[in-house]
Amino acid sequence: MDNTLTATHLHLKVGARQLIEDVSLTLTCGERVALIGPNGAGKSTLLRLLTGYLPTASGECSLAGRALSQWSPAALSRHRAVMLQHTQPGFDWPVEAIVAMGRAPWGQKGERDIVQQVLALTGCDALRGRRYTTLSGGEQQRVQLARSLAQLWRDDAPEGWLFLDEPTSALDLYHQQQLLRLLKRLTQKGKLHVCAVLHDLNLAALWADRILLLHNGKLVAQGAPGAVIQRAVIAKWYGADVLVGEHPGGDAPQVFLSA
Ligand SMILES: Nc1ncnc2c1ncn2[C@@H]1O[C@H](COP(=O)(O)OP(=O)(O)OP(=O)(O)O)[C@@H](O)[C@H]1O
Ligand SMILES: [Mg+2]
């Protein structure tokens, strides 16, 4: 199945505020896309539109050639999963049950082997019996990733679009690396496609094939990391005074704040 996701001329206005203005984009299968931009740029709002959590007032989003509005909620949930910026499940369940919730769109109970596999992949094995509300912020974030992967699991790996809103914001250095390596490994199989909002430009440059930069609801720059992570681009859209160099271990640009 061609899981290409397209958005054409998306607009969203709330009251007098234009939150999203004429955004068109195509997310191609197998891609790792980072969505960046300053606070309030509209990244979380755009993610909600792209995933069907917010209806489009104007413009259209489609997945595999079909408008999101024409998908049944269960079918859509089997093809795309979303990890939101702020997730509070509202009940105090054990971690294993939270992850198993990801299987709801498949109409099956249990599937313990899938739950075990995603817990292992995300380094959550030791958390399995803990109550979710007693976990640290970073632990909760890893469990939410496990739930999203469980939602997309087919046969022996996740398939479809995974949208992540700041998935590394609460993670320590080791777990940031583990998460990005895991997503790289899974996308290289060609069946999982990931679009992640990232504030850490250096992580975005190391990890993404393509970076989209949003500012005031508009897509103002996009391309390979080297085309977007440039001193003038960052200064213009973030207002930050930075230096941009090369990662010593590869060809990714890296950003340094000027003192
Ligand atoms: N329902 C709403 N009503 C009014 N304004 C809203 C609404 N939802 C979002 N906004 C505003 O739209 C703008 C974009 O919000 P959004 O959460 O998408 O930003 P963001 O790029 O994800 O920011 P951050 O990096 O801080 O997470 C913000 O200024 C926010 O205050
Ligand atoms: Mg946000």
Short mmCIF file of C-alpha atoms and ligand atoms in Angstrom, two decimals:
data_model
loop_
_atom_site.label_atom_id
_atom_site.label_comp_id
_atom_site.label_asym_id
_atom_site.label_seq_id
_atom_site.Cartn_x
_atom_site.Cartn_y
_atom_site.Cartn_z
CA MET A 1 0.00 0.00 0.00
CA ASP A 2 1.28 3.46 -0.91
CA ASN A 3 1.00 5.33 2.37
CA THR A 4 1.90 8.74 0.96
CA LEU A 5 0.34 11.51 3.04
CA THR A 6 -0.49 14.77 1.33
CA ALA A 7 -1.80 18.08 2.57
CA THR A 8 -3.03 20.72 0.16
CA HIS A 9 -3.63 24.35 1.05
CA LEU A 10 -4.40 23.79 4.71
CA HIS A 11 -5.73 26.78 6.59
CA LEU A 12 -6.93 26.96 10.18
CA LYS A 13 -8.32 30.03 11.85
CA VAL A 14 -9.45 30.22 15.48
CA GLY A 15 -11.28 33.45 16.23
CA ALA A 16 -9.25 36.18 14.58
CA ARG A 17 -6.01 34.14 14.72
CA GLN A 18 -4.68 32.37 11.66
CA LEU A 19 -2.96 29.33 13.19
CA ILE A 20 -2.15 27.54 9.92
CA GLU A 21 -1.83 29.40 6.64
CA ASP A 22 -1.73 27.71 3.26
CA VAL A 23 0.39 24.70 4.16
CA SER A 24 0.90 22.13 1.42
CA LEU A 25 3.23 19.17 1.80
CA THR A 26 3.82 15.57 0.84
CA LEU A 27 5.20 12.99 3.25
CA THR A 28 6.64 10.11 1.32
CA CYS A 29 6.86 6.48 2.46
CA GLY A 30 10.03 5.51 4.26
CA GLU A 31 10.87 9.12 5.11
CA ARG A 32 11.99 10.51 8.42
CA VAL A 33 10.70 14.06 8.59
CA ALA A 34 11.41 16.56 11.37
CA LEU A 35 9.02 19.45 11.91
CA ILE A 36 10.76 22.38 13.59
CA GLY A 37 9.90 25.99 14.41
CA PRO A 38 9.71 28.40 17.33
CA ASN A 39 7.21 28.13 20.18
CA GLY A 40 3.70 28.88 18.97
CA ALA A 41 4.61 28.37 15.29
CA GLY A 42 1.77 25.88 14.88
CA LYS A 43 3.67 22.57 14.88
CA SER A 44 1.31 20.72 17.23
CA THR A 45 -1.68 22.21 15.43
CA LEU A 46 -0.35 21.07 12.06
CA LEU A 47 0.29 17.59 13.44
CA ARG A 48 -3.33 17.45 14.59
CA LEU A 49 -4.53 18.43 11.12
CA LEU A 50 -2.25 15.94 9.35
CA THR A 51 -3.49 13.12 11.54
CA GLY A 52 -7.20 13.93 11.45
CA TYR A 53 -7.44 14.92 15.12
CA LEU A 54 -8.55 18.36 13.98
CA PRO A 55 -10.88 18.64 11.01
CA THR A 56 -9.62 20.79 8.16
CA ALA A 57 -11.73 23.91 7.72
CA SER A 58 -10.11 24.64 4.39
CA GLY A 59 -7.79 22.47 2.32
CA GLU A 60 -7.44 18.72 2.42
CA CYS A 61 -5.30 15.99 3.95
CA SER A 62 -5.23 12.59 2.38
CA LEU A 63 -3.57 9.31 3.14
CA ALA A 64 -2.98 6.69 0.46
CA GLY A 65 -5.03 8.80 -1.98
CA ARG A 66 -8.11 9.03 0.25
CA ALA A 67 -9.18 12.11 2.24
CA LEU A 68 -8.75 11.58 6.00
CA SER A 69 -12.43 12.42 6.45
CA GLN A 70 -13.32 9.36 4.36
CA TRP A 71 -11.42 6.93 6.56
CA SER A 72 -13.26 5.20 9.39
CA PRO A 73 -11.63 6.04 12.76
CA ALA A 74 -10.53 2.41 13.30
CA ALA A 75 -9.04 2.01 9.81
CA LEU A 76 -7.19 5.32 10.15
CA SER A 77 -5.85 4.25 13.55
CA ARG A 78 -4.41 1.11 11.98
CA HIS A 79 -2.45 3.25 9.50
CA ARG A 80 -1.25 6.16 11.58
CA ALA A 81 -0.46 6.64 15.23
CA VAL A 82 0.09 9.88 17.08
CA MET A 83 2.02 10.59 20.22
CA LEU A 84 0.85 14.00 21.40
CA GLN A 85 2.93 16.58 23.25
CA HIS A 86 0.89 16.25 26.44
CA THR A 87 -0.75 12.89 27.15
CA GLN A 88 -2.65 12.16 30.35
CA PRO A 89 -4.51 8.85 30.12
CA GLY A 90 -6.92 9.83 32.92
CA PHE A 91 -6.74 6.46 34.63
CA ASP A 92 -4.11 4.81 36.73
CA TRP A 93 -3.44 1.61 34.82
CA PRO A 94 -0.34 -0.57 34.78
CA VAL A 95 2.11 0.16 31.96
CA GLU A 96 1.30 -3.12 30.23
CA ALA A 97 -2.39 -2.15 30.00
CA ILE A 98 -1.57 1.34 28.67
CA VAL A 99 0.54 -0.20 25.90
CA ALA A 100 -2.12 -2.83 25.16
CA MET A 101 -4.60 0.06 24.59
CA GLY A 102 -2.69 0.68 21.38
CA ARG A 103 -4.20 -2.55 20.01
CA ALA A 104 -7.80 -1.29 20.38
CA PRO A 105 -8.22 -0.42 16.65
CA TRP A 106 -7.48 -4.05 15.80
CA GLY A 107 -10.44 -5.32 17.79
CA GLN A 108 -8.35 -7.89 19.59
CA LYS A 109 -7.61 -8.25 23.25
CA GLY A 110 -4.27 -9.11 24.76
CA GLU A 111 -1.81 -9.90 22.01
CA ARG A 112 0.73 -10.16 24.76
CA ASP A 113 3.55 -10.98 22.40
CA ILE A 114 3.16 -7.63 20.59
CA VAL A 115 3.04 -5.78 23.89
CA GLN A 116 6.17 -7.62 25.06
CA GLN A 117 8.01 -6.78 21.85
CA VAL A 118 7.30 -3.06 21.93
CA LEU A 119 8.12 -2.89 25.64
CA ALA A 120 11.48 -4.49 24.86
CA LEU A 121 12.13 -2.25 21.84
CA THR A 122 11.49 0.91 23.83
CA GLY A 123 13.46 -0.18 26.90
CA CYS A 124 10.31 -0.36 29.02
CA ASP A 125 10.60 -4.02 30.10
CA ALA A 126 11.34 -3.17 33.69
CA LEU A 127 8.36 -0.77 33.84
CA ARG A 128 5.76 -3.32 32.71
CA GLY A 129 4.04 -3.83 36.08
CA ARG A 130 4.36 -0.23 37.32
CA ARG A 131 1.37 2.09 37.52
CA TYR A 132 1.63 4.72 34.80
CA THR A 133 1.04 7.69 37.12
CA THR A 134 4.00 6.72 39.29
CA LEU A 135 6.45 6.91 36.36
CA SER A 136 8.84 9.78 35.76
CA GLY A 137 8.21 12.13 32.82
CA GLY A 138 10.80 10.40 30.64
CA GLU A 139 9.50 6.94 31.53
CA GLN A 140 5.96 8.00 30.63
CA GLN A 141 7.22 9.32 27.30
CA ARG A 142 8.85 5.96 26.49
CA VAL A 143 5.66 4.12 27.41
CA GLN A 144 3.67 6.39 25.08
CA LEU A 145 6.08 5.55 22.27
CA ALA A 146 5.57 1.84 23.03
CA ARG A 147 1.79 2.32 22.84
CA SER A 148 2.09 4.07 19.46
CA LEU A 149 4.30 1.31 18.06
CA ALA A 150 1.85 -1.33 19.33
CA GLN A 151 -0.92 0.51 17.47
CA LEU A 152 0.92 0.18 14.14
CA TRP A 153 2.18 -3.37 14.66
CA ARG A 154 1.52 -5.76 11.78
CA ASP A 155 3.03 -9.26 11.65
CA ASP A 156 6.53 -8.60 12.96
CA ALA A 157 7.07 -4.83 12.77
CA PRO A 158 5.25 -1.50 12.84
CA GLU A 159 3.84 -0.21 9.55
CA GLY A 160 2.34 3.13 8.55
CA TRP A 161 2.79 6.71 9.72
CA LEU A 162 4.03 7.54 13.17
CA PHE A 163 3.59 11.17 14.26
CA LEU A 164 5.50 12.23 17.33
CA ASP A 165 5.17 15.61 19.04
CA GLU A 166 8.42 16.35 20.88
CA PRO A 167 9.14 12.69 21.70
CA THR A 168 12.55 13.44 23.22
CA SER A 169 11.60 16.45 25.37
CA ALA A 170 11.76 14.49 28.65
CA LEU A 171 14.44 11.96 27.68
CA ASP A 172 18.00 11.82 28.94
CA LEU A 173 20.89 11.68 26.49
CA TYR A 174 21.02 7.88 26.37
CA HIS A 175 17.30 7.51 25.75
CA GLN A 176 17.30 10.27 23.10
CA GLN A 177 19.93 8.29 21.23
CA GLN A 178 18.09 5.00 21.71
CA LEU A 179 14.83 6.46 20.45
CA LEU A 180 16.34 8.02 17.34
CA ARG A 181 18.33 4.85 16.58
CA LEU A 182 15.20 2.74 17.01
CA LEU A 183 13.18 4.96 14.66
CA LYS A 184 16.02 4.93 12.12
CA ARG A 185 16.21 1.13 12.25
CA LEU A 186 12.46 0.71 11.90
CA THR A 187 12.12 3.20 9.03
CA GLN A 188 15.00 1.62 7.12
CA LYS A 189 12.82 -1.45 6.62
CA GLY A 190 10.64 0.84 4.47
CA LYS A 191 7.31 0.18 6.15
CA LEU A 192 7.34 2.72 8.94
CA HIS A 193 7.38 6.43 8.14
CA VAL A 194 7.93 9.00 10.85
CA CYS A 195 7.18 12.70 11.22
CA ALA A 196 8.46 14.14 14.50
CA VAL A 197 8.27 17.61 15.99
CA LEU A 198 11.70 18.29 17.44
CA HIS A 199 12.98 21.38 19.25
CA ASP A 200 16.53 20.08 19.34
CA LEU A 201 17.87 21.16 15.95
CA ASN A 202 20.97 19.03 16.37
CA LEU A 203 18.91 15.89 16.88
CA ALA A 204 16.76 16.86 13.91
CA ALA A 205 19.84 17.32 11.71
CA LEU A 206 21.32 13.98 12.79
CA TRP A 207 18.14 12.01 12.38
CA ALA A 208 15.91 13.42 9.64
CA ASP A 209 16.02 12.96 5.87
CA ARG A 210 14.05 16.17 5.52
CA ILE A 211 13.30 19.11 7.76
CA LEU A 212 10.19 21.30 7.58
CA LEU A 213 10.38 24.70 9.27
CA LEU A 214 7.13 26.28 10.39
CA HIS A 215 6.80 29.93 11.42
CA ASN A 216 3.56 31.75 12.26
CA GLY A 217 1.57 28.90 10.74
CA LYS A 218 3.44 28.97 7.43
CA LEU A 219 5.92 26.52 6.00
CA VAL A 220 8.86 28.84 5.43
CA ALA A 221 11.73 26.44 4.66
CA GLN A 222 12.13 22.77 3.88
CA GLY A 223 14.74 20.42 2.56
CA ALA A 224 17.66 18.23 3.61
CA PRO A 225 19.19 19.17 7.00
CA GLY A 226 22.05 21.04 5.32
CA ALA A 227 19.61 23.24 3.41
CA VAL A 228 17.57 24.26 6.47
CA ILE A 229 20.02 24.25 9.37
CA GLN A 230 21.91 27.32 8.26
CA ARG A 231 22.94 30.33 10.32
CA ALA A 232 20.87 32.83 8.31
CA VAL A 233 17.77 30.62 8.29
CA ILE A 234 17.87 30.06 12.05
CA ALA A 235 18.55 33.75 12.71
CA LYS A 236 15.66 34.81 10.48
CA TRP A 237 12.97 32.47 11.78
CA TYR A 238 14.01 31.88 15.40
CA GLY A 239 15.66 35.25 16.00
CA ALA A 240 18.53 33.32 17.62
CA ASP A 241 22.17 34.20 17.26
CA VAL A 242 23.89 30.94 16.38
CA LEU A 243 26.92 29.41 14.75
CA VAL A 244 26.53 26.38 12.52
CA GLY A 245 29.28 23.80 12.13
CA GLU A 246 29.69 20.21 11.03
CA HIS A 247 29.13 17.18 13.23
CA PRO A 248 32.62 15.71 13.80
CA GLY A 249 31.37 12.19 13.08
CA GLY A 250 29.47 12.81 9.86
CA ASP A 251 28.02 15.28 7.43
CA ALA A 252 25.16 16.67 9.56
CA PRO A 253 25.11 20.38 10.43
CA GLN A 254 25.13 21.20 14.12
CA VAL A 255 24.02 24.40 15.83
CA PHE A 256 25.91 26.22 18.57
CA LEU A 257 24.39 29.13 20.48
CA SER A 258 26.57 32.22 20.39
CA ALA A 259 27.55 33.21 23.93
N1 LIG B 1 -7.74 26.43 20.28
C1 LIG B 1 -6.93 27.49 20.17
N2 LIG B 1 -7.41 28.74 20.29
C2 LIG B 1 -6.61 29.82 20.18
N3 LIG B 1 -5.30 29.73 19.94
C3 LIG B 1 -4.77 28.52 19.82
C4 LIG B 1 -5.53 27.32 19.91
N4 LIG B 1 -4.73 26.27 19.75
C5 LIG B 1 -3.50 26.78 19.55
N5 LIG B 1 -3.52 28.12 19.60
C6 LIG B 1 -2.38 29.03 19.39
O1 LIG B 1 -1.83 28.69 18.14
C7 LIG B 1 -0.43 28.85 18.17
C8 LIG B 1 0.22 27.54 17.72
O2 LIG B 1 0.06 26.57 18.73
P1 LIG B 1 0.81 25.19 18.66
O3 LIG B 1 0.50 24.45 19.93
O4 LIG B 1 0.48 24.52 17.39
O5 LIG B 1 2.33 25.67 18.65
P2 LIG B 1 3.67 24.83 18.62
O6 LIG B 1 4.44 25.23 17.40
O7 LIG B 1 3.39 23.39 18.80
O8 LIG B 1 4.44 25.43 19.89
P3 LIG B 1 5.40 24.71 21.01
O9 LIG B 1 6.75 24.62 20.39
O10 LIG B 1 5.38 25.69 22.14
O11 LIG B 1 4.82 23.39 21.37
C9 LIG B 1 -0.07 29.26 19.59
O12 LIG B 1 0.14 30.65 19.61
C10 LIG B 1 -1.28 28.86 20.40
O13 LIG B 1 -1.44 29.73 21.50
MG MG B 2 3.72 22.04 20.31
#
